[in-house]
Short mmCIF file of C-alpha atoms and ligand atoms in Angstrom, two decimals:
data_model
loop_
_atom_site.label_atom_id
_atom_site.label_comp_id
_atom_site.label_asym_id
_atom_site.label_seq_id
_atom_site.Cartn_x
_atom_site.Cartn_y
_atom_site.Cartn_z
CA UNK A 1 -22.60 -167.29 122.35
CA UNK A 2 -19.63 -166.95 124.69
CA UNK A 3 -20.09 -164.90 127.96
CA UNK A 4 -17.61 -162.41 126.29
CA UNK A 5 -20.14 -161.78 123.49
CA UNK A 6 -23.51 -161.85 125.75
CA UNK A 7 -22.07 -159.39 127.96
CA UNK A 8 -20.94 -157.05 124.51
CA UNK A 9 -24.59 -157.36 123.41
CA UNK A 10 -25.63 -156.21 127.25
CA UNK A 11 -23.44 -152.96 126.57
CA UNK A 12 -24.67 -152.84 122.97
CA UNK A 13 -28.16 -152.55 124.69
CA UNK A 14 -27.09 -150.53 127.12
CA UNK A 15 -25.42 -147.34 124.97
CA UNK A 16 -28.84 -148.06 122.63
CA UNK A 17 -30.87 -147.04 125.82
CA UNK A 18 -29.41 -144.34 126.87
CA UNK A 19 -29.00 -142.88 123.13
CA UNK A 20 -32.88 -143.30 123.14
CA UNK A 21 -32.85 -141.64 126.01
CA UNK A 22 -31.46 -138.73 125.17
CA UNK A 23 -33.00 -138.20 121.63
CA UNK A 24 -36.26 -138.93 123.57
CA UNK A 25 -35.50 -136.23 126.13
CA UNK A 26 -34.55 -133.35 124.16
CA UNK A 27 -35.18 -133.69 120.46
CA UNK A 28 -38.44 -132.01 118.77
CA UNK A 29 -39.94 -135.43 118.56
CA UNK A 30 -43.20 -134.24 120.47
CA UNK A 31 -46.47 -132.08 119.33
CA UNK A 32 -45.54 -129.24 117.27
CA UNK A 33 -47.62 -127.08 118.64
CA UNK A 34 -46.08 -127.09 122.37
CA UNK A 35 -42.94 -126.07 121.65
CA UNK A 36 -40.56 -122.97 122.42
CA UNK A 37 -37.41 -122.00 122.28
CA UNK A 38 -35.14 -123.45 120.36
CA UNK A 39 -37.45 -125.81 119.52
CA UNK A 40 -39.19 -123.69 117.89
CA UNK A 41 -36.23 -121.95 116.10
CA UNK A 42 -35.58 -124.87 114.92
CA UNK A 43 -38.98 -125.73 113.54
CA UNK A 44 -39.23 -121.95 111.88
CA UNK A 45 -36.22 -122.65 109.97
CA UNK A 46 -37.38 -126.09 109.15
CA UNK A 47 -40.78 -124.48 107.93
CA UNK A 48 -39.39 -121.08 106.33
CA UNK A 49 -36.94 -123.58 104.22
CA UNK A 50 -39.41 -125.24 102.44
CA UNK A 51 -41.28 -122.26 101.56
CA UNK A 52 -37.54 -120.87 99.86
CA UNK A 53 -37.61 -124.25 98.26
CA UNK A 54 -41.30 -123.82 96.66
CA UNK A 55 -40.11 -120.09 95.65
CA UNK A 56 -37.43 -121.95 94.04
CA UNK A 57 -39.42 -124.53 91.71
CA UNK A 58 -39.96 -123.45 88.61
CA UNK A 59 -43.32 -124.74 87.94
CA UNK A 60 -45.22 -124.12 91.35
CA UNK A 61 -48.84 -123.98 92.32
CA UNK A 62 -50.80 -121.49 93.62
CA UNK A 63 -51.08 -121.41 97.43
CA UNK A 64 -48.13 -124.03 98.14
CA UNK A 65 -47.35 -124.86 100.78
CA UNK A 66 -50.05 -123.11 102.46
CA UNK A 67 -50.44 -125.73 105.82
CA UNK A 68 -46.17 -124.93 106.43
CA UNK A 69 -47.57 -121.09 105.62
CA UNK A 70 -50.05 -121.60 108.55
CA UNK A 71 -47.81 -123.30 110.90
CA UNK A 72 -44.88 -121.26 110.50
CA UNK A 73 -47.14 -118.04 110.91
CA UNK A 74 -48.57 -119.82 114.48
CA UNK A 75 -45.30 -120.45 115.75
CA UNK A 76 -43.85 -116.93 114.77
CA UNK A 77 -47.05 -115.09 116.42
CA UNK A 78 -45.82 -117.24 119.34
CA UNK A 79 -42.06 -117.17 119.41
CA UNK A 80 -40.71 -116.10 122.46
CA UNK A 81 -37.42 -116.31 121.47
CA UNK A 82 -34.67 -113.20 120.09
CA UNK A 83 -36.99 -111.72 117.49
CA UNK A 84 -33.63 -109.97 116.16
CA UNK A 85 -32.49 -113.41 115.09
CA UNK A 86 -31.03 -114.11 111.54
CA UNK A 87 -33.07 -116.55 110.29
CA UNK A 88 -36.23 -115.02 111.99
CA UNK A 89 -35.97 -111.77 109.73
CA UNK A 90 -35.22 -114.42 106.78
CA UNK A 91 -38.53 -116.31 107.60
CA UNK A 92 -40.51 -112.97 107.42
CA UNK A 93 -38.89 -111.89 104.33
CA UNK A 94 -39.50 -115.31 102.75
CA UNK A 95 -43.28 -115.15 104.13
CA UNK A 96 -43.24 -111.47 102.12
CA UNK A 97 -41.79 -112.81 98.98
CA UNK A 98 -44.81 -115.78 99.32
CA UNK A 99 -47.94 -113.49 99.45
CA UNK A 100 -46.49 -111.21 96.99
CA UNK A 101 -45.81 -113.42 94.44
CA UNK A 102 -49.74 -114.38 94.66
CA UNK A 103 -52.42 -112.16 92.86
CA UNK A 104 -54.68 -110.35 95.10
CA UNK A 105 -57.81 -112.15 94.69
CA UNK A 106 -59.15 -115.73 93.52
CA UNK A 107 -57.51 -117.16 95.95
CA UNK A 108 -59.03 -119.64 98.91
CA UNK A 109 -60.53 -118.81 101.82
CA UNK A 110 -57.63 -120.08 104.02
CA UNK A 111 -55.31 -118.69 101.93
CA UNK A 112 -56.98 -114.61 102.13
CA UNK A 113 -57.00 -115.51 106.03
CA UNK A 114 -53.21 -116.27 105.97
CA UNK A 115 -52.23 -113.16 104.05
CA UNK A 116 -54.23 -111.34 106.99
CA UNK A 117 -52.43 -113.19 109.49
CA UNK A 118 -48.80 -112.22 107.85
CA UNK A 119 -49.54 -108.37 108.02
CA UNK A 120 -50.41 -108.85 111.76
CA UNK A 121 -46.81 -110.57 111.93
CA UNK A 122 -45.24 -107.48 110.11
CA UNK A 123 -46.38 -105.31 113.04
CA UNK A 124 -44.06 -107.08 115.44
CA UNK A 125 -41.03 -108.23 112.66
CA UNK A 126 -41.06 -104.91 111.35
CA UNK A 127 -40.37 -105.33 107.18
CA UNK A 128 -37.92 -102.07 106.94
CA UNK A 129 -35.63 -103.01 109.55
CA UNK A 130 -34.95 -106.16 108.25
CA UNK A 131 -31.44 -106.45 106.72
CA UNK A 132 -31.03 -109.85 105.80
CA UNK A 133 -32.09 -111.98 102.61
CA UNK A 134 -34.97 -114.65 101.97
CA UNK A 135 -37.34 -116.16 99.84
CA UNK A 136 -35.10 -116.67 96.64
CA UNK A 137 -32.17 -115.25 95.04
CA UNK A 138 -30.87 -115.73 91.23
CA UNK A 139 -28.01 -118.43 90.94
CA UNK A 140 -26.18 -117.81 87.65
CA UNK A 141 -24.00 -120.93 87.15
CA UNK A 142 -19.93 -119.61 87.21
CA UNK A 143 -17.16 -120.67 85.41
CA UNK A 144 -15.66 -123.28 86.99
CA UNK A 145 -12.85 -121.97 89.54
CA UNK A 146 -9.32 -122.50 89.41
CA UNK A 147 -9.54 -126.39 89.13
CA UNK A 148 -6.36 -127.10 89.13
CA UNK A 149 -5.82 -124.92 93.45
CA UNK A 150 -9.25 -126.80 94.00
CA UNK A 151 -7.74 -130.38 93.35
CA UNK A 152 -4.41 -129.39 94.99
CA UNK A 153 -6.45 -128.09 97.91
CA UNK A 154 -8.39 -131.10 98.59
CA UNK A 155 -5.71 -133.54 97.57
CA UNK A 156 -2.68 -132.29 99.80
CA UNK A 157 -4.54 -132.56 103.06
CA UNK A 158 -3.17 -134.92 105.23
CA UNK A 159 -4.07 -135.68 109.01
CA UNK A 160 -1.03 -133.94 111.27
CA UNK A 161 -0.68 -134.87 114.66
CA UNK A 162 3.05 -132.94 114.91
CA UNK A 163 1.86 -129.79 115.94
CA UNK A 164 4.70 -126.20 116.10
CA UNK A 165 3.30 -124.92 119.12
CA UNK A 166 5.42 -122.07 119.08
CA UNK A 167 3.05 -120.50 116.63
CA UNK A 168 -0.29 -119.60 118.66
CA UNK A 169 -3.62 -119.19 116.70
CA UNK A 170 -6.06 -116.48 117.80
CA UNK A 171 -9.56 -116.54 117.93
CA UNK A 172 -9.67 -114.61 114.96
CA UNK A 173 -8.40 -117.16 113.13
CA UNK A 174 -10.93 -119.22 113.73
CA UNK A 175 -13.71 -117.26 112.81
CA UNK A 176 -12.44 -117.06 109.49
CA UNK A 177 -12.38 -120.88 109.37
CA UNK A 178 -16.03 -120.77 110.31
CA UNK A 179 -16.49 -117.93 107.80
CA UNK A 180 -15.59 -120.75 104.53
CA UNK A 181 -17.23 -123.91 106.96
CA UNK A 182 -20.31 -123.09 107.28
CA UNK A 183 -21.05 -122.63 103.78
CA UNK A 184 -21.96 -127.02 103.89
CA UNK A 185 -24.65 -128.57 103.13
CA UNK A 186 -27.05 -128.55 106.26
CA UNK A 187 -30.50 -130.57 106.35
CA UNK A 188 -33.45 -127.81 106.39
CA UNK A 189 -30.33 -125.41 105.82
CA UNK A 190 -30.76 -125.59 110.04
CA UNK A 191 -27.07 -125.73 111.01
CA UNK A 192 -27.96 -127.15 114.00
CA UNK A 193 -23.97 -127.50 115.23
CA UNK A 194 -21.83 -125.75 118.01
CA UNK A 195 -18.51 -125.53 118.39
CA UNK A 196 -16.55 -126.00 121.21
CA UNK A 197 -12.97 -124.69 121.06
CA UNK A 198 -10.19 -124.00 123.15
CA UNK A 199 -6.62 -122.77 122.36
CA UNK A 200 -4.65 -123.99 125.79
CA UNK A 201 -2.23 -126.23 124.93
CA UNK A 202 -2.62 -128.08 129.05
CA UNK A 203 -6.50 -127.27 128.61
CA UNK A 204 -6.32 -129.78 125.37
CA UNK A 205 -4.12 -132.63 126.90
CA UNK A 206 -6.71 -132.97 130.10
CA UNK A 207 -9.55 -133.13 127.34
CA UNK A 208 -7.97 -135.79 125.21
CA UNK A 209 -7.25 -137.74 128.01
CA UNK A 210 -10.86 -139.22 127.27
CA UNK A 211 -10.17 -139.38 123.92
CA UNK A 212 -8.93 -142.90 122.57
CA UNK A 213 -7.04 -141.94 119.58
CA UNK A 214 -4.45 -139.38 120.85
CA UNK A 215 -2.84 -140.99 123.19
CA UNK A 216 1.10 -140.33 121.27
CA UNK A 217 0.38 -136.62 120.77
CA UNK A 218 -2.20 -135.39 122.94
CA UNK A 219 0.46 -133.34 125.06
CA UNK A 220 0.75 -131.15 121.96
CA UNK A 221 -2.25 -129.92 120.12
CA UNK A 222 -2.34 -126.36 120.32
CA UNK A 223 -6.46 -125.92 119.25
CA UNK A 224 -8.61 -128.34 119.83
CA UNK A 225 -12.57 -128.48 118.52
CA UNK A 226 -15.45 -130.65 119.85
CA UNK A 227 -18.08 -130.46 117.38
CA UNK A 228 -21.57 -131.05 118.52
CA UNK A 229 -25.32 -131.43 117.36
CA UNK A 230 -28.18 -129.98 118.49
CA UNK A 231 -30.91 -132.23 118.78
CA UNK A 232 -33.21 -129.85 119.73
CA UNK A 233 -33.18 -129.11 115.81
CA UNK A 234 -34.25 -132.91 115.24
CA UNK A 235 -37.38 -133.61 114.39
CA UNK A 236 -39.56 -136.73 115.42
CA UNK A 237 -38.56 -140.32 114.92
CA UNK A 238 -36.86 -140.18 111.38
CA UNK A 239 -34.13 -137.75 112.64
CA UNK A 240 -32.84 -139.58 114.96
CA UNK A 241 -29.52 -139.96 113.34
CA UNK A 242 -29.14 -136.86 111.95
CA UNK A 243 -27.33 -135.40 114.69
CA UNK A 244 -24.09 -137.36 113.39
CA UNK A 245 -24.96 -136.67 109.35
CA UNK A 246 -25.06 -133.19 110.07
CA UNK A 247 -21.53 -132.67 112.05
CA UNK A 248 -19.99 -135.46 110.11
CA UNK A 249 -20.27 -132.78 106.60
CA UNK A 250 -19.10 -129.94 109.41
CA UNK A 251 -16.18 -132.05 110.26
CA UNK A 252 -14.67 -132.38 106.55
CA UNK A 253 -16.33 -128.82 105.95
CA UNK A 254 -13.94 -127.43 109.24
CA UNK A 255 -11.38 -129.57 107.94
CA UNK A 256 -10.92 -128.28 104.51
CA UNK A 257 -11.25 -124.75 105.93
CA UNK A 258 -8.43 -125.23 108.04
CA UNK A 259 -6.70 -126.24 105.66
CA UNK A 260 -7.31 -123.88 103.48
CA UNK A 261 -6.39 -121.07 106.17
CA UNK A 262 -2.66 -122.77 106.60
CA UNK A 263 -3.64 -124.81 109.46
CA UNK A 264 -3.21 -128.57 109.60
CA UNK A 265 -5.46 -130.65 111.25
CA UNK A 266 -6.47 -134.37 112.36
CA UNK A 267 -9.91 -135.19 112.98
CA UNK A 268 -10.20 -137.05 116.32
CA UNK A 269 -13.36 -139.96 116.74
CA UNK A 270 -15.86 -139.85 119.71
CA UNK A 271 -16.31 -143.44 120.23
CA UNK A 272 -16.96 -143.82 123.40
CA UNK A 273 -19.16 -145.48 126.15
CA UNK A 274 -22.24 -143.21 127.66
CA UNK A 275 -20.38 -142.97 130.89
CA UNK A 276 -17.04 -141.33 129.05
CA UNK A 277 -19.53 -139.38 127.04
CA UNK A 278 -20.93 -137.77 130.37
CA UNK A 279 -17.14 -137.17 131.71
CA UNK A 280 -16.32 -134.84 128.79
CA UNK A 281 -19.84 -133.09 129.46
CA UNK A 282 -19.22 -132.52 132.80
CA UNK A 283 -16.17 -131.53 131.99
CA UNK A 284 -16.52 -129.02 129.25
CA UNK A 285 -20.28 -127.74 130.67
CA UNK A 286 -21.66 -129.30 127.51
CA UNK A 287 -25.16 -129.76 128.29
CA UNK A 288 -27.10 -132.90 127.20
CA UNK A 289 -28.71 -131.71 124.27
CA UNK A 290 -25.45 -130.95 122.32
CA UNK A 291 -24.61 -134.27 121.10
CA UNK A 292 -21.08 -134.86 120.76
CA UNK A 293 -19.63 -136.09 117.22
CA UNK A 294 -16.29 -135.98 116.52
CA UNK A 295 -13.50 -133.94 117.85
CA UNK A 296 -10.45 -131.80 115.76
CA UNK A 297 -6.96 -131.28 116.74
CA UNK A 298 -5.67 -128.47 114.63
CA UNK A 299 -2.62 -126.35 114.85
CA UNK A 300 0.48 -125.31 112.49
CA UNK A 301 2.13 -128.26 111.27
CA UNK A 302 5.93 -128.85 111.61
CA UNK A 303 7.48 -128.21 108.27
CA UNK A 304 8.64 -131.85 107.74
CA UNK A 305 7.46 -134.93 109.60
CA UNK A 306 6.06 -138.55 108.71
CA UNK A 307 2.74 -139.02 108.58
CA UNK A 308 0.89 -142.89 108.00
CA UNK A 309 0.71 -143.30 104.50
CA UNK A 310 -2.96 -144.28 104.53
CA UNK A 311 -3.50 -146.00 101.35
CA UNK A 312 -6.51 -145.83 99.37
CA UNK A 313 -8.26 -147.97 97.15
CA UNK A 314 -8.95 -147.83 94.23
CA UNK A 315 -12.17 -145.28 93.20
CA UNK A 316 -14.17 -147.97 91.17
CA UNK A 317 -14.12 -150.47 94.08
CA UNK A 318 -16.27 -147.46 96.42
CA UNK A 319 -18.91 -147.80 93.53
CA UNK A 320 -21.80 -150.14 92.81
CA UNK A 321 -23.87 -149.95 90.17
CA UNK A 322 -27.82 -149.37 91.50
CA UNK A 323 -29.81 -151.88 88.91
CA UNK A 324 -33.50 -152.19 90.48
CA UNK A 325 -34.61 -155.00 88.65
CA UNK A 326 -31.37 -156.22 88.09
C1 FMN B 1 -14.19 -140.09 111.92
C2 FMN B 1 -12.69 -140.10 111.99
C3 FMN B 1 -12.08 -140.40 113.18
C4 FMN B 1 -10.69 -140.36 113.29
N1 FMN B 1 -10.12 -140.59 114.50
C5 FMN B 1 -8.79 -140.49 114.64
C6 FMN B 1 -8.19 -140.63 115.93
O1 FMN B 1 -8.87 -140.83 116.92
N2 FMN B 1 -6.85 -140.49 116.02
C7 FMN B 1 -6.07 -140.23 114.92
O2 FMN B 1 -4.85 -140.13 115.08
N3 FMN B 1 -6.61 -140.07 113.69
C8 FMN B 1 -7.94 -140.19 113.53
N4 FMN B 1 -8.51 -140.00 112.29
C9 FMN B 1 -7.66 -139.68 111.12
C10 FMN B 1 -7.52 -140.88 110.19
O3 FMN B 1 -6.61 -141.78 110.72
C11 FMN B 1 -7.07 -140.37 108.81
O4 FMN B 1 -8.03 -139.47 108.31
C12 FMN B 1 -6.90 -141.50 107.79
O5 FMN B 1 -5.85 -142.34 108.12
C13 FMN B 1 -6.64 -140.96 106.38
O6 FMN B 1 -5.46 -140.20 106.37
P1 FMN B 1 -5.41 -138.68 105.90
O7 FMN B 1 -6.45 -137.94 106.69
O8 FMN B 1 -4.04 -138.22 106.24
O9 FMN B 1 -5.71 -138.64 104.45
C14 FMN B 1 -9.90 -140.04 112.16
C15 FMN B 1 -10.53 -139.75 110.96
C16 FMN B 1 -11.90 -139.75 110.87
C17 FMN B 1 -12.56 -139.38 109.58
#
């Protein structure tokens, strides 16, 4: 090996190390039973989930899921975190959907102490003031929508980097976005992603300085997002890498939202060494645990302008036939 390619391998090593680091530091990959927080948020939601997924089954068994039932119970009696919070209310109306779908007796031992345990819960989550759905809901299959806007939609996006920055974009505006994004897929339905925006045309240009790919228009994106993970949703070793899975789907999800609302967009990579990493979290107060995926430049597009004509292959070549014994 060339001293070019040991010393690659060194830096290889290196951005391994401190990834491991990281994930080590402030994921969920300890004891479940010492957590708080967010941590724990993230572990109700985790837990509550597959409860809504057991509802959901058609053939179920009795007292499913009962050890989640038990865990999720412990770490609600000992959340310490905004009791007010969506997908706390959702938990305890999931929780009341569980024991009432159950017939009041024949039931285990554990499971009778449980059902005690969850009207001991409804004394602090107060049932009537809860506002918010759980448990499951009925999911009538609907006519397909207007295919023909659905294919146009996804098939006239393009990546702009010619921004009109004489249009500005409120903040408004971007809620909406979020309003049609966040309805992605998310792992544990946890959503474990923040957003970190800014509409400052200078603001943008300093940020992208430590971007790599922006270099010929960074002096003119008039939003900018940096979409993170939270790995304090990210549980034990196996998780490791969902961080990136998770904002990747927000990325295209933000994406086609954007473009949906009449703003055109260019998704922006974050490949970049730990110590450039740590420069744009200094910068933008973005605190360890909110790892960084990908960044998007978004504005309205001028009218007419080139953009690369970014081929594609053809479909069948991105397919290969799974044949086990084959
Ligand atoms: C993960 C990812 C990273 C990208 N990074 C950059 C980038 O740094 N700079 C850039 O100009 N375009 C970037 N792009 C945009 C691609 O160049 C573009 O999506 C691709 O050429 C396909 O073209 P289209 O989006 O117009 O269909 C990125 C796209 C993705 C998905």
């Amino acid at each position: 090996m060339t001293l070019f390619g040991i010393k690659k391998n060194i830096r290889l090593l290196i951005s391994y190390l401190h990834d491991f680091h990281v994930y080590k530091t402030v994921s969920l990959i300890n004891s479940h039973q010492d957590v708080n927080g967010v941590h724990s948020l993230g572990l109700i939601i985790r837990l509550y989930h597959t409860i809504e997924k057991g509802l959901s089954i058609r053939e179920r068994k009795l007292e499913f899921a009962l050890a989640n039932v038990k865990l999720l119970q412990d770490k609600l009696l000992s959340y310490d975190g905004d009791k007010s919070e969506a997908h706390i209310k959702s938990a305890i109306v999931t929780l009341a959907m569980y024991f009432n779908e159950h017939p009041d007796s024949g039931l285990s031992e554990n499971f009778t102490k449980e059902r005690e345990r969850f009207y001991k819960l409804t004394n602090t989550y107060k049932l009537d003031n809860i506002n918010v759905g759980g448990g499951v809901k009925e999911h009538v299959e609907t006519k397909r929508l207007d295919n023909e806007f659905a294919l146009k939609l996804v098939s006239s996006r393009k990546s702009i980097r010619d921004f009109d920055n004489s249009k500005s974009i409120e903040f408004e505006e971007l809620v909406k976005v979020i309003d049609v994004a966040k309805m992605c897929p998310s792992a544990c339905n946890r959503h474990a992603v923040k957003i970190y925006h800014s509409l400052d045309l200078e603001q943008n240009e300093k940020i992208l300085e430590l971007q790599n790919g922006s270099r010929t228009f960074r002096h003119n994106v008039p939003g900018l997002m940096v979409i993170t993970s939270d790995l304090r949703y990210q549980e034990g070793v196996e998780e490791r890498n969902l961080g990136y899975i998770e904002g990747g789907i927000w990325l295209m999800s933000l994406v086609n939202s954007l473009h949906l609302h009449n703003l055109s967009s260019c998704v922006l990579n974050w490949c970049v060494s730990p110590k450039v990493d740590r420069d744009l979290k200094y910068l933008l107060s973005i605190p360890s645990y909110h790892q960084v995926v990908g960044l998007i430049a978004f504005g309205y597009s001028n009218p007419v302008q080139n953009v690369p004509y970014s081929i594609r292959s053809n479909s069948e070549e991105f397919l290969i036939k799974i044949n086990i014994n084959g």
